[in-house]
Amino acid sequence: MSDVRLQRREVLVDGRPSLVRAGEIHYFRLKRDDWAGRLRLLRAAGGDTVATYVPWVVHERGDGSIDLTGRTDPTLDLGAFLDLAAETGLRVLLRPGPFIMAEMAGEGVPDRIRRERPEALPVGWHGEPAASSDLDYLAPGFLTEVARWYTALGEVVGPRTAPRGGPVIAVQLDNEIGMLAWVSNTPQLTDRACTELHDWLASRYGSALLERYPGLPAAVGFADAVRSPRPEWARALRLDLGLFFRGQFGRYGTELASMATSAGMGGVPFLINIHGTSGGSGASFPIGLSQVLETYVGRSQMAAGSDHYLGDLTLRTAADLHLINAFMAAAAPEQPGMTLEFEAGRGDYGDDLGHEVDPSAVVLKTRLSLAQGHRLLSYYLFAGGTNFVADPPRTDGTTRFAITGERHGFSAPVDPEGRPGATYEATAEAFGVARRLEAWLADSREEHDDLALGMVLDDYLTEYQPPLAEGDDADAVRDLEHGRGAGPRDLLGRVLLTLGLRYGAADLQRDPGPDGWPHLIVLGSPTARDRAVQERLAEHVGAGGALLLLGALPTTELDGTPCTILADALGVAVVREMRDGPGRFTSVIEVAGWGYGTERRVGRLQTYDAPDAQVLLTEAMSGAPAGLLVQPTGSGPAVVIGCDFGADLAFFATALERLGVTPGLRRDAVPGLISTTTRAGDGSRLLHLLNVSGSTLRSAVELDGEALLGGTELALPPRTGLALPIGVRIGGRTLAATAEIEEVDGDHVLLAEALDGTPRRAWLDGVEVSVPTDGRLPL
């Protein structure tokens, strides 16, 4: 049906850069007669692709046979569903597991596997069985069973893949790899894994192994020692397990890709989804990215998509989503941005009216992700359905194949009974945004100012925390969680977006490419920092680059080994660390005149000895320096904010200016207003504006020192967004306008009505022209 390739951060459909607009519909949760109606609703909303899990636990019947043809139940005729999707004009994104989660019993893997392949059952700390439905991905018996599942799938799916004229344009391998181990703090410490861990540690550390793990036994007794580690091993083991399983999961991805290809499902992109949002926050998302990094990075025709549940879009969650998108792009710069589970619906997953998400959220999230380079968005869950009685009926508190009762997808845009709900129109609007802007976004690049947020994925090696680690390692984990990513309170993302900075991320664990890093690296900083990262940052400043640290100046490596390479390069010594506590209200005073010049309460701080530095912040009681501007002779400048400072926008704006960065896109610094620009392959440019607040926000905009759109003050009503042409090339002309492009029709452009009802203004080749009242502008 379509040839789909991944190339140069783009998704090429039949050779043309495209935006894939998908919605998830579970055929196995619907009566067969209802398939067509749900697919038509997706098509009517503007989707061009249907995504679906294929649950092994449902297709494997009670007698052990696999039914993918409807032999035992017409609902299980996968081929018929794929064919019907094609007839409806939809492509297919297939998600066959083996794990699918999706509130399924056993996370989508048949119970038989756990009974017949007990060697695949993980044990964790102290040899206790896993508290989840996890399995050892690389257990030979499990892989044998997966190969059987994929082989059966290939007989149905293979002939229906895009290279053979079918609708299947991509296959997602497994689902949320590593998530169950993380959320249960249960590494997959099977005998097989422990044997390989022993060899990995010996290869990595050689003769220094016993120095790192005093008293660690050799092969005999090794597994028991790792499962019940000594407290003094805790930090080293936490880090090493994270790195080891990152490699294990990479091998698992390779095995799955090989199996899928052998089964006939190759020739289309293989996708991995990345879990990690928790409690409506994206701060922990990089844990998932760290876990699955080696499953897809650097592999041809493989890519990863995010899987995020952030609830409403506010300034806080917008900064989280921005960080998710930026970190994914930094991890795999040549791969297109994607979201394989893009939260849609009301968010009322408990069916108790306890969590209602504003319908506008899906549109605002779509606009932000598209501006940051996403090429595939799959809305989850688009349509609800029914959990049918399992074969054989289950006896673990439900007879059904899933754990949410009979109805499933309570809050989806289309409810379990097939009725469009309150968020259906909003989801259709989101699809419409992608369709209307595809011509200028499918091959676009976000334009960035000369700065990037630093990404250090090893800061997120906190998914496996050994027991009996209440001392140093528990403190180390809390320190990492406090300072990593966007810094304490996740402040940096919100401040940068509010100030109008256009920024991406830079992978600080990878040497800069030929173009180097941007001039300014902005970094949330714990007190522990990998030696190699400290060295790169010191080299960056030494070569004239700039640095802004929020949180702390590092004093150790991740494993606790003293390391002050960066501090030494800056000419700064850490004198003392102080924290809030009972009866103590740790505070700092801004003394440089950059911001409010007031005292602020902070949770923790460092004080410094830096004779040649300009003091920016002092500890309130002692007057000791707690924030500095330093510039060693012959080096670039650095601002070190040694505490969890607040959102003093004037202070940060001055800091950025002193560090050599000013926003190329200037507008009022209003919380809730988010802005960026994109440039397409033909040079067309769009100005993206979002208002995630509850008030109308107004601002004129300048770009590179010139007033945009005749200096018009743009007004965005609450919870709205715009993508305005500021240099879009159409029909040999260059268009700018104060309204979005609705449609290009021959030699006319249809401009949408302005959101605030003001008259539309437009410029062709830099000359203002009159816009007809119907918005149809002749070229």
mmCIF file of N, CA, C and O in Angstrom, residues 65 77 82 88 148 165 254 288 308-309 401 412 446 457 569 632 676 767:
data_model
loop_
_atom_site.group_PDB
_atom_site.id
_atom_site.type_symbol
_atom_site.label_atom_id
_atom_site.label_comp_id
_atom_site.label_asym_id
_atom_site.label_seq_id
_atom_site.Cartn_x
_atom_site.Cartn_y
_atom_site.Cartn_z
ATOM 1 N N SER A 65 -2.978 -23.818 21.017
ATOM 2 C CA SER A 65 -2.874 -23.431 19.604
ATOM 3 C C SER A 65 -2.986 -21.908 19.473
ATOM 4 O O SER A 65 -3.488 -21.220 20.370
ATOM 5 N N ASP A 77 -9.612 -12.828 13.853
ATOM 6 C CA ASP A 77 -9.150 -12.864 12.461
ATOM 7 C C ASP A 77 -8.357 -11.590 12.162
ATOM 8 O O ASP A 77 -8.884 -10.601 11.653
ATOM 9 N N LEU A 82 -6.831 -6.280 9.250
ATOM 10 C CA LEU A 82 -5.853 -5.538 8.451
ATOM 11 C C LEU A 82 -6.413 -5.222 7.070
ATOM 12 O O LEU A 82 -6.230 -4.107 6.550
ATOM 13 N N THR A 88 -10.629 0.757 4.237
ATOM 14 C CA THR A 88 -11.115 2.020 4.798
ATOM 15 C C THR A 88 -10.170 3.174 4.470
ATOM 16 O O THR A 88 -10.474 4.324 4.771
ATOM 17 N N ARG A 148 8.068 -18.782 18.129
ATOM 18 C CA ARG A 148 6.844 -19.485 17.693
ATOM 19 C C ARG A 148 5.718 -18.481 17.452
ATOM 20 O O ARG A 148 4.987 -18.570 16.456
ATOM 21 N N GLY A 165 2.628 -4.760 -0.783
ATOM 22 C CA GLY A 165 1.371 -4.135 -1.186
ATOM 23 C C GLY A 165 0.323 -4.065 -0.104
ATOM 24 O O GLY A 165 -0.829 -3.689 -0.365
ATOM 25 N N THR A 254 17.680 -6.794 19.312
ATOM 26 C CA THR A 254 18.281 -7.434 18.141
ATOM 27 C C THR A 254 17.630 -8.780 17.865
ATOM 28 O O THR A 254 17.341 -9.128 16.706
ATOM 29 N N GLY A 288 13.479 5.504 31.274
ATOM 30 C CA GLY A 288 13.121 4.593 30.190
ATOM 31 C C GLY A 288 14.034 4.755 28.993
ATOM 32 O O GLY A 288 14.448 3.766 28.371
ATOM 33 N N HIS A 308 3.848 8.671 26.558
ATOM 34 C CA HIS A 308 3.748 9.614 27.670
ATOM 35 C C HIS A 308 2.310 9.866 28.106
ATOM 36 O O HIS A 308 1.394 9.915 27.298
ATOM 37 N N TYR A 309 2.181 10.024 29.418
ATOM 38 C CA TYR A 309 0.902 10.334 30.050
ATOM 39 C C TYR A 309 1.160 11.472 31.033
ATOM 40 O O TYR A 309 1.600 11.259 32.157
ATOM 41 N N PHE A 401 -9.834 -11.518 29.822
ATOM 42 C CA PHE A 401 -8.424 -11.535 29.449
ATOM 43 C C PHE A 401 -7.683 -10.291 29.912
ATOM 44 O O PHE A 401 -6.474 -10.176 29.695
ATOM 45 N N ALA A 412 -11.580 7.242 26.410
ATOM 46 C CA ALA A 412 -11.111 7.436 25.037
ATOM 47 C C ALA A 412 -12.044 8.387 24.275
ATOM 48 O O ALA A 412 -13.224 8.548 24.638
ATOM 49 N N GLU A 446 13.436 22.403 13.799
ATOM 50 C CA GLU A 446 13.233 23.497 14.738
ATOM 51 C C GLU A 446 14.488 24.360 14.758
ATOM 52 O O GLU A 446 15.607 23.844 14.785
ATOM 53 N N LEU A 457 22.422 10.661 30.419
ATOM 54 C CA LEU A 457 21.508 9.557 30.718
ATOM 55 C C LEU A 457 21.998 8.685 31.867
ATOM 56 O O LEU A 457 21.185 8.049 32.553
ATOM 57 N N ALA A 569 38.722 23.316 36.903
ATOM 58 C CA ALA A 569 38.840 24.079 35.661
ATOM 59 C C ALA A 569 38.229 25.470 35.807
ATOM 60 O O ALA A 569 38.698 26.433 35.176
ATOM 61 N N PRO A 632 37.585 31.877 33.985
ATOM 62 C CA PRO A 632 39.032 31.702 34.084
ATOM 63 C C PRO A 632 39.742 32.315 32.877
ATOM 64 O O PRO A 632 39.183 32.390 31.769
ATOM 65 N N THR A 676 8.357 29.089 19.286
ATOM 66 C CA THR A 676 9.526 28.600 18.566
ATOM 67 C C THR A 676 9.296 28.820 17.086
ATOM 68 O O THR A 676 8.210 29.262 16.672
ATOM 69 N N VAL A 767 5.460 42.453 0.871
ATOM 70 C CA VAL A 767 4.569 43.596 0.668
ATOM 71 C C VAL A 767 3.191 43.243 1.217
ATOM 72 O O VAL A 767 2.619 42.200 0.861
#
